[in-house]
C-alpha positions as a printed NumPy array, in Angstrom:
array([[ 85.249, 104.822, 121.445],
       [ 87.498, 107.274, 119.017],
       [ 84.07 , 108.691, 117.373],
       [ 82.841, 109.455, 120.972],
       [ 85.671, 111.259, 122.399],
       [ 86.519, 113.156, 118.986],
       [ 84.201, 116.149, 120.152],
       [ 85.116, 115.651, 123.777],
       [ 86.45 , 118.749, 125.606],
       [ 88.864, 116.486, 127.41 ],
       [ 90.431, 115.73 , 124.002],
       [ 90.205, 119.107, 122.527],
       [ 91.999, 119.95 , 125.905],
       [ 94.829, 117.748, 125.669],
       [ 95.624, 118.332, 122.022],
       [ 95.816, 121.886, 123.03 ],
       [ 98.217, 120.913, 125.26 ],
       [100.53 , 119.283, 123.025],
       [100.811, 122.201, 120.899],
       [101.453, 124.589, 123.409],
       [104.242, 122.79 , 124.164],
       [105.719, 122.743, 120.56 ],
       [104.912, 126.41 , 121.13 ],
       [105.362, 128.706, 117.915],
       [107.784, 126.294, 116.188],
       [105.194, 123.344, 115.41 ],
       [102.288, 123.24 , 113.672],
       [ 98.754, 123.45 , 114.94 ],
       [ 97.279, 120.11 , 115.816],
       [ 93.435, 120.793, 116.486],
       [ 91.556, 119.993, 113.471],
       [ 88.008, 118.539, 114.146],
       [ 87.401, 114.64 , 113.995],
       [ 90.854, 114.289, 115.721],
       [ 91.71 , 111.948, 119.001],
       [ 94.843, 111.938, 120.718],
       [ 94.928, 108.047, 121.635],
       [ 98.068, 108.218, 123.82 ],
       [101.863, 109.473, 124.57 ],
       [105.181, 108.426, 125.749],
       [108.77 , 108.449, 125.469],
       [110.356, 106.186, 122.992],
       [113.914, 105.753, 121.84 ],
       [114.057, 106.236, 118.431],
       [117.64 , 105.502, 116.419],
       [119.252, 108.945, 114.631],
       [122.167, 108.354, 112.658],
       [124.411, 109.189, 115.553],
       [123.35 , 106.91 , 118.311],
       [119.664, 106.392, 120.29 ],
       [117.822, 109.165, 121.66 ],
       [114.906, 110.002, 123.384],
       [112.035, 111.426, 121.7  ],
       [108.524, 112.037, 123.079],
       [105.823, 110.783, 120.517],
       [102.073, 111.175, 120.576],
       [ 99.575, 108.965, 118.623],
       [ 96.504, 110.586, 117.104],
       [ 93.987, 108.659, 115.443],
       [ 95.227, 110.063, 112.326],
       [ 98.683, 111.344, 112.415],
       [102.174, 110.648, 114.851],
       [104.046, 113.37 , 116.013],
       [106.981, 113.119, 117.697],
       [109.899, 115.772, 118.75 ],
       [112.88 , 116.059, 120.878],
       [112.554, 116.724, 124.959],
       [113.602, 120.043, 126.19 ],
       [112.009, 119.83 , 129.096],
       [109.321, 116.941, 130.102],
       [105.688, 117.165, 130.004],
       [106.484, 120.918, 128.979],
       [108.717, 121.755, 126.313],
       [109.786, 120.312, 122.877],
       [110.806, 121.091, 119.927],
       [111.426, 119.932, 115.991],
       [108.256, 118.716, 115.225],
       [107.396, 116.01 , 113.509],
       [104.079, 114.985, 111.971],
       [103.629, 111.349, 110.204],
       [100.038, 110.598, 108.151],
       [ 99.106, 107.282, 109.718],
       [ 97.482, 105.813, 106.744],
       [101.313, 105.815, 105.05 ],
       [102.554, 103.973, 107.759],
       [103.738, 100.229, 108.239],
       [105.415,  98.603, 111.225],
       [107.624,  95.633, 111.582],
       [107.999,  94.279, 115.142],
       [112.361,  94.071, 115.725],
       [114.102,  90.811, 117.159],
       [115.515,  92.089, 120.749],
       [119.528,  91.734, 119.99 ],
       [121.624,  92.402, 123.365],
       [120.619,  96.346, 124.65 ],
       [118.338,  96.482, 121.798],
       [115.164,  95.384, 123.158],
       [111.571,  95.813, 122.753],
       [111.662,  97.774, 119.222],
       [109.814,  97.959, 115.678],
       [110.385,  99.922, 113.016],
       [108.186, 102.862, 111.316],
       [108.184, 102.817, 108.035],
       [106.423, 105.424, 105.249],
       [107.449, 106.252, 101.829],
       [109.091, 109.61 , 102.803],
       [111.336, 108.287, 106.234],
       [112.109, 104.807, 108.155],
       [113.102, 104.634, 111.331],
       [113.323, 102.407, 114.619],
       [112.163, 103.387, 118.004],
       [112.121, 101.084, 121.174],
       [110.296, 100.933, 124.416],
       [110.917, 100.765, 127.919],
       [109.263,  97.216, 128.434],
       [107.345,  94.359, 126.204],
       [104.262,  95.427, 127.392],
       [104.486,  98.806, 126.327],
       [105.774,  97.542, 122.665],
       [102.946,  95.836, 122.224],
       [100.166,  98.708, 123.208],
       [102.399, 100.729, 120.935],
       [102.326,  98.72 , 118.006],
       [ 98.236,  97.323, 118.415],
       [ 97.639, 101.01 , 118.593],
       [ 99.03 , 102.16 , 115.467],
       [ 97.893,  99.247, 113.622],
       [ 94.359,  99.67 , 115.377],
       [ 94.83 , 103.143, 113.817],
       [ 95.939, 102.669, 110.544],
       [ 93.599,  99.517, 109.829],
       [ 90.631, 102.289, 110.817],
       [ 91.88 , 104.926, 108.5  ],
       [ 91.883, 102.678, 105.722],
       [ 88.791, 100.979, 106.362],
       [ 87.269, 104.794, 106.046],
       [ 89.33 , 105.768, 103.025],
       [ 88.849, 102.972, 100.985],
       [ 93.241, 103.046, 100.443],
       [ 95.092,  99.92 , 100.473],
       [ 98.017,  99.772, 102.608],
       [101.317, 101.164, 101.573],
       [104.006,  99.052, 100.135],
       [106.965, 101.65 ,  99.422],
       [108.716, 102.847, 101.927],
       [112.298, 104.513, 102.729],
       [114.988, 102.63 , 103.639],
       [115.842, 102.502, 107.25 ],
       [119.508, 104.338, 107.808],
       [122.103, 102.384, 109.082],
       [123.817, 104.003, 111.781],
       [127.397, 106.031, 111.188],
       [128.549, 104.325, 114.225],
       [127.853, 100.872, 112.587],
       [130.249, 101.196, 109.475],
       [134.022, 102.258, 109.61 ],
       [134.486, 101.625, 106.13 ],
       [132.283, 102.312, 102.772],
       [129.542,  99.729, 102.667],
       [129.719,  99.336,  99.016],
       [133.096,  98.998,  98.293],
       [134.39 ,  98.102, 101.776],
       [137.811,  99.454, 100.885],
       [137.245, 103.312, 101.904],
       [137.792, 104.326, 105.61 ],
       [135.93 , 106.977, 107.207],
       [137.588, 110.047, 109.01 ],
       [137.323, 113.251, 109.775],
       [137.84 , 114.191, 106.161],
       [136.539, 111.42 , 104.103],
       [133.054, 111.605, 105.162],
       [130.041, 108.971, 105.663],
       [127.081, 109.61 , 103.021],
       [123.882, 107.622, 102.815],
       [122.198, 106.042, 100.178],
       [118.622, 107.229, 100.149],
       [117.561, 104.234,  98.349],
       [119.163, 101.097, 100.641],
       [120.25 , 102.937, 103.706],
       [124.182, 102.066, 103.431],
       [126.801, 104.328, 105.114],
       [128.66 , 104.809, 101.744],
       [131.765, 106.726, 100.64 ],
       [131.705, 109.869,  98.778],
       [132.667, 107.818,  95.31 ],
       [130.609, 105.473,  95.647],
       [127.718, 108.152,  96.33 ],
       [128.128, 110.288,  93.452],
       [125.144, 110.14 ,  91.459],
       [121.589, 111.614,  92.424],
       [118.555, 109.879,  91.212],
       [114.875, 111.437,  91.747],
       [112.689, 109.554,  94.601],
       [109.532, 111.247,  94.014],
       [108.245, 109.882,  98.08 ],
       [111.626, 111.151,  99.38 ],
       [112.094, 114.883,  97.902],
       [111.04 , 117.002,  94.393],
       [114.903, 117.043,  94.1  ],
       [117.399, 114.039,  93.099],
       [118.759, 112.546,  95.942],
       [122.141, 110.653,  96.627],
       [122.339, 107.41 ,  95.815],
       [125.204, 104.733,  96.064],
       [126.613, 103.156,  92.226],
       [124.781,  99.909,  93.1  ],
       [121.443, 101.358,  93.571],
       [121.955, 103.889,  90.5  ],
       [122.765, 101.304,  88.408],
       [119.741,  99.026,  89.642],
       [117.04 , 101.929,  89.422],
       [118.338, 102.802,  86.016],
       [117.57 ,  99.301,  84.458],
       [114.672,  99.451,  86.707],
       [115.145,  96.737,  88.866],
       [114.266,  98.984,  91.827],
       [112.837,  96.197,  94.643],
       [116.482,  94.785,  94.577],
       [117.98 ,  98.244,  95.752],
       [115.923,  97.914,  99.307],
       [116.839,  95.538, 102.101],
       [114.815,  93.875, 104.797],
       [115.615,  94.746, 107.941],
       [112.552,  94.27 , 109.736],
       [114.354,  90.415, 111.264],
       [118.043,  91.067, 110.751],
       [117.924,  95.418, 111.604],
       [118.895,  94.836, 115.286],
       [121.539,  92.369, 114.733],
       [123.444,  95.007, 112.677],
       [123.046,  97.524, 114.954],
       [123.744,  96.152, 118.372],
       [126.427,  98.333, 119.202],
       [125.139, 101.571, 119.258],
       [123.909, 102.155, 122.266],
       [127.13 , 102.331, 123.247],
       [128.235, 105.43 , 121.267],
       [129.479, 108.549, 122.993],
       [128.489, 110.902, 119.865],
       [127.258, 114.185, 121.115],
       [125.704, 115.256, 117.403],
       [122.262, 116.43 , 117.583],
       [119.366, 114.737, 116.24 ],
       [118.397, 113.227, 112.715],
       [120.343, 114.592, 110.516],
       [117.759, 114.634, 108.182],
       [119.007, 116.97 , 105.496],
       [123.002, 116.233, 105.737],
       [124.612, 113.268, 103.367]])
């Protein structure tokens, strides 16, 4: 089915519409063999609070962006190669329902659909696209993925020392290895994580010690089952801060 659509005028037209919605700020999306599988609005759990994002699933990439005018204009385009993606379902917890983790070596985050049916359809289509890509390329699924950041609202004190309270002066920081919210003194060190950056990035002292001794796996928390429990109050966060803060501490 995908192969038949690849060179169809309807598929080319749909992709052109997506390109136009992102405008000059977005990357070109039309390449030979690329097919737009589907699109929809998902709630992405950002650092500050959950926010609606427009997602587009292609047969080789996942694209998402901020909604400026629904179906007309989007910005802050993100492109994720599907061959690096793994997904894990998240158990429902309170207001956080129908969610799953999208995990890649460079960035990982949680998204939530409006219904269980939508969640199932998204996960099935993503898994099929990933499986087809890996089958054609002969590559193996990626075992490495970036940590999912714990939202700011879930930590009133440093998650490592359990002492430092966060204030407008004592800022929150995120360890790029474990995703924990930590204070400045607990995250003064930098370490090179090539999959995330070409420069050394901020990590907590705990992860630094483990990485320095080669015990890298211990730093990586597993959140596929318990993630929603630790985030159950974020939907009530009223912060007005914009988007993901990808480059901030």
